[in-house]
Coordinates of C-alpha atoms in Angstrom, one line a residue:
M3 CA -11.6 24.4 -25.6
L4 CA -13.2 23.7 -29.0
F5 CA -16.4 25.2 -30.3
Q6 CA -18.4 24.1 -33.4
T7 CA -20.6 26.4 -35.5
P8 CA -23.8 25.1 -37.2
C9 CA -21.9 24.9 -40.5
G10 CA -19.6 22.2 -39.0
H11 CA -16.4 24.2 -38.6
N12 CA -14.5 24.1 -35.3
F13 CA -12.8 27.0 -33.6
C14 CA -11.0 27.7 -30.3
L15 CA -13.6 29.1 -27.9
K16 CA -11.4 32.0 -27.0
C17 CA -10.8 32.9 -30.6
F18 CA -14.5 32.6 -31.4
Q19 CA -15.4 34.9 -28.6
K20 CA -12.8 37.4 -29.8
W21 CA -14.3 37.1 -33.3
I22 CA -17.8 37.8 -32.0
G23 CA -16.5 40.6 -29.9
Q24 CA -15.4 42.4 -33.1
G25 CA -19.1 42.5 -34.2
K26 CA -18.8 39.6 -36.7
R27 CA -21.7 37.2 -37.0
T28 CA -20.5 34.9 -39.8
C29 CA -18.2 31.9 -39.9
A30 CA -14.6 32.8 -40.5
K31 CA -14.2 30.0 -43.0
C32 CA -17.4 29.7 -45.0
R33 CA -19.1 33.0 -44.1
S34 CA -22.3 31.2 -43.0
T35 CA -24.5 33.2 -40.6
I36 CA -24.0 32.4 -36.9
P37 CA -27.3 32.5 -34.9
S38 CA -27.5 35.2 -32.3
K39 CA -28.2 32.8 -29.5
M40 CA -25.0 30.8 -30.3
A41 CA -23.0 34.0 -30.6
S42 CA -24.2 35.1 -27.1
Q43 CA -23.9 31.7 -25.5
P44 CA -21.3 29.5 -27.3
R45 CA -21.0 25.9 -26.1
I46 CA -18.0 23.7 -26.5
N47 CA -18.1 20.5 -28.5
S48 CA -17.7 18.0 -25.7
T49 CA -17.6 15.0 -28.0
L50 CA -14.7 16.4 -30.0
V51 CA -12.9 17.3 -26.8
S52 CA -13.3 13.7 -25.5
V53 CA -11.9 12.3 -28.8
I54 CA -8.9 14.6 -28.7
R55 CA -8.2 13.6 -25.0
M56 CA -8.4 9.9 -25.9
A57 CA -6.1 10.4 -28.8
K58 CA -3.5 12.2 -26.6
L59 CA -3.7 9.5 -24.0
S60 CA -3.3 6.8 -26.6
K61 CA -0.3 8.6 -28.0
S62 CA 1.4 8.9 -24.6
N63 CA 0.8 5.2 -23.9
V64 CA 2.4 4.2 -27.2
A65 CA 5.4 6.5 -26.4
A66 CA 5.8 5.0 -22.9
G67 CA 5.7 1.4 -24.3
P68 CA 3.2 -1.4 -23.7
L69 CA 1.7 -1.7 -20.2
K70 CA 3.2 -4.5 -18.1
V71 CA 0.8 -7.0 -16.6
Y72 CA 1.5 -8.5 -13.2
H73 CA -0.3 -11.6 -12.2
F74 CA -1.4 -12.5 -8.7
I75 CA 0.4 -15.5 -7.3
H76 CA -1.7 -17.8 -5.2
N77 CA -0.2 -19.2 -2.0
Q78 CA -0.1 -22.8 -3.3
D79 CA 1.9 -21.6 -6.4
R80 CA 4.5 -19.7 -4.3
P81 CA 8.0 -21.2 -3.8
D82 CA 9.1 -22.4 -0.4
K83 CA 11.5 -19.5 0.0
A84 CA 11.2 -15.8 -0.3
F85 CA 11.7 -14.7 -3.9
T86 CA 12.2 -11.5 -6.0
T87 CA 10.3 -10.6 -9.1
E88 CA 11.0 -8.2 -12.0
R89 CA 9.2 -5.5 -10.0
A90 CA 11.9 -5.5 -7.3
Q91 CA 13.7 -2.2 -7.0
K92 CA 16.5 -3.5 -4.8
A93 CA 18.6 -6.6 -4.8
G94 CA 18.5 -9.3 -2.2
K95 CA 15.6 -9.5 0.2
A96 CA 15.0 -5.8 0.5
N97 CA 12.1 -6.1 -2.0
A98 CA 11.5 -9.8 -1.8
A99 CA 8.1 -11.3 -1.8
S100 CA 7.0 -13.8 0.8
G101 CA 7.3 -17.5 0.1
K102 CA 4.5 -20.0 0.7
I103 CA 2.6 -19.7 3.9
F104 CA 2.9 -23.2 5.5
V105 CA 0.2 -22.9 8.2
T106 CA -3.5 -22.7 7.8
V107 CA -4.4 -20.1 10.5
P108 CA -6.2 -16.9 9.3
P109 CA -4.3 -13.6 9.5
D110 CA -6.2 -12.5 12.6
H111 CA -5.6 -15.8 14.5
F112 CA -4.8 -15.3 18.2
G113 CA -2.5 -17.5 20.3
P114 CA -0.5 -20.6 19.5
I115 CA -0.3 -22.3 16.1
T116 CA -1.1 -25.9 16.8
A117 CA -0.4 -29.2 14.9
E118 CA -3.8 -29.2 13.3
N119 CA -2.9 -26.0 11.5
D120 CA 0.5 -27.3 10.4
P121 CA -0.1 -29.7 7.5
A122 CA 3.5 -29.6 6.4
R123 CA 5.1 -30.9 9.7
N124 CA 2.0 -31.8 11.8
Q125 CA 3.6 -30.4 14.9
G126 CA 2.6 -26.7 15.0
V127 CA 4.9 -23.8 15.8
L128 CA 6.9 -24.6 18.9
V129 CA 8.2 -22.2 21.5
G130 CA 11.9 -21.4 20.8
E131 CA 11.8 -22.1 17.0
C132 CA 14.3 -20.1 14.9
W133 CA 14.1 -18.6 11.4
E134 CA 16.6 -17.0 9.2
D135 CA 14.7 -13.8 8.8
R136 CA 11.3 -12.2 9.3
L137 CA 10.2 -13.4 5.8
E138 CA 10.6 -17.0 6.9
C139 CA 9.0 -16.2 10.2
R140 CA 6.0 -14.9 8.3
Q141 CA 5.7 -18.1 6.4
W142 CA 5.0 -20.0 9.7
G143 CA 2.4 -17.5 10.8
A144 CA 4.3 -16.3 13.9
H145 CA 4.5 -12.6 12.9
L146 CA 3.0 -11.7 9.5
P147 CA 4.5 -8.2 8.9
H148 CA 7.9 -8.1 7.3
V149 CA 9.1 -5.7 9.9
A150 CA 9.4 -5.5 13.7
G151 CA 6.6 -4.0 15.7
I152 CA 3.0 -4.8 16.4
A153 CA 0.8 -6.9 14.2
G154 CA -3.0 -6.3 14.6
Q155 CA -6.0 -4.2 14.1
S156 CA -7.1 -1.3 16.3
N157 CA -10.7 -2.6 16.6
H158 CA -9.9 -6.3 16.8
G159 CA -6.6 -6.7 18.8
S160 CA -3.0 -7.6 18.4
Q161 CA -1.9 -11.1 17.3
S162 CA 1.8 -10.8 17.7
V163 CA 4.7 -8.5 18.6
A164 CA 8.3 -8.6 17.2
L165 CA 10.9 -7.2 19.6
S166 CA 14.0 -5.5 18.2
G167 CA 15.0 -3.0 20.9
G168 CA 14.0 -0.1 18.8
Y169 CA 13.1 2.2 21.7
E170 CA 15.4 3.0 24.6
D171 CA 12.8 2.2 27.2
D172 CA 12.3 -1.4 25.9
E173 CA 13.4 -4.0 28.3
D174 CA 13.7 -7.7 27.6
H175 CA 14.3 -10.0 30.7
G176 CA 13.5 -13.3 29.0
E177 CA 10.5 -14.4 30.9
W178 CA 9.0 -10.9 30.8
F179 CA 9.6 -7.6 29.0
L180 CA 8.6 -4.0 28.8
Y181 CA 7.4 -3.0 25.4
T182 CA 7.2 0.7 24.5
G183 CA 4.8 0.4 21.5
S184 CA 5.1 2.4 18.3
G185 CA 5.0 6.0 17.1
G186 CA 6.3 9.2 18.6
R187 CA 8.9 9.8 16.0
D188 CA 9.1 12.1 13.1
L189 CA 9.5 9.9 10.0
S190 CA 8.7 12.5 7.4
G191 CA 10.9 13.2 4.4
N192 CA 14.2 11.2 4.6
K193 CA 13.9 10.6 8.4
R194 CA 12.5 7.1 8.0
T195 CA 15.1 5.7 10.3
S196 CA 14.9 8.4 13.0
K197 CA 15.4 7.1 16.5
E198 CA 14.7 10.4 18.3
Q199 CA 11.5 10.6 20.3
S200 CA 9.8 13.9 19.2
F201 CA 6.3 13.6 20.6
D202 CA 4.2 11.4 22.8
Q203 CA 2.8 8.1 21.6
K204 CA -0.9 7.7 21.3
F205 CA -3.3 4.8 21.7
E206 CA -4.2 4.5 18.1
K207 CA -3.6 2.0 15.2
M208 CA -1.1 -0.6 16.3
N209 CA -0.9 0.7 19.9
E210 CA -4.6 0.5 20.3
A211 CA -4.6 -3.0 18.9
L212 CA -2.2 -4.1 21.6
R213 CA -4.3 -2.3 24.3
V214 CA -7.4 -4.2 23.1
S215 CA -5.6 -7.5 23.5
C216 CA -4.5 -6.5 27.0
K217 CA -8.0 -5.4 28.0
H218 CA -9.6 -8.7 26.8
G219 CA -6.8 -11.0 27.8
Y220 CA -6.1 -12.2 24.2
P221 CA -2.8 -14.2 23.9
V222 CA -0.1 -12.4 22.0
R223 CA 2.7 -14.3 20.1
V224 CA 6.1 -12.8 20.8
V225 CA 9.1 -12.9 18.4
R226 CA 12.6 -11.8 19.5
Q227 CA 15.5 -10.9 17.3
V228 CA 18.7 -12.6 18.6
S229 CA 21.9 -11.8 16.7
L230 CA 21.2 -12.9 13.1
F231 CA 18.3 -15.1 13.9
V232 CA 14.7 -14.5 14.9
V233 CA 13.6 -16.6 17.8
L234 CA 10.0 -17.2 18.7
V235 CA 9.0 -17.1 22.4
Y236 CA 5.4 -17.2 23.7

């Protein structure tokens, strides 16, 4: 921390206190008298400290190179297929960005996607439609998250569920299915793909969203993963 004497000279606060502790009451550089109040209660030069910090920050930014600017891409400007940008850390679709959303339903839309919300084909999303992957499935509004599981909000309800057989108690019988929900696994550290159930699931977050839809009778869109394709089934 820096301290400035009335004569305009700057000193390290710790060094100044050591100087005063030796019984000296004059500036070490010009021998000007230091007021007794300043000697007993030295105050740092906050302006000088701010300038030094800004100079250090500016130097570190120059050393790191110019900052990259990433622009937001509006839906109408997105390509028809999923794409990767220079920000992608992995090849392929692992870090791909979603292509254009073709339907006009809001993200919290419940139930079927009808023809009036399908300006591209004017037919809506039909039962049994297939897509190459979940990114393409997202583009048609069936299931917005890029991963399997529940899509929804705990205080609003669940709009869709993507089945992938991730839990051993999941059962899919075509016309009906048993869905376990999400959670109950230790995914800390490098256990992101853990399939061992380590604790009970709770009605919170996505599970609570699905319960809200069940309580109020909201329709839930269902997407199934069959072989290499994703098949939509209501």
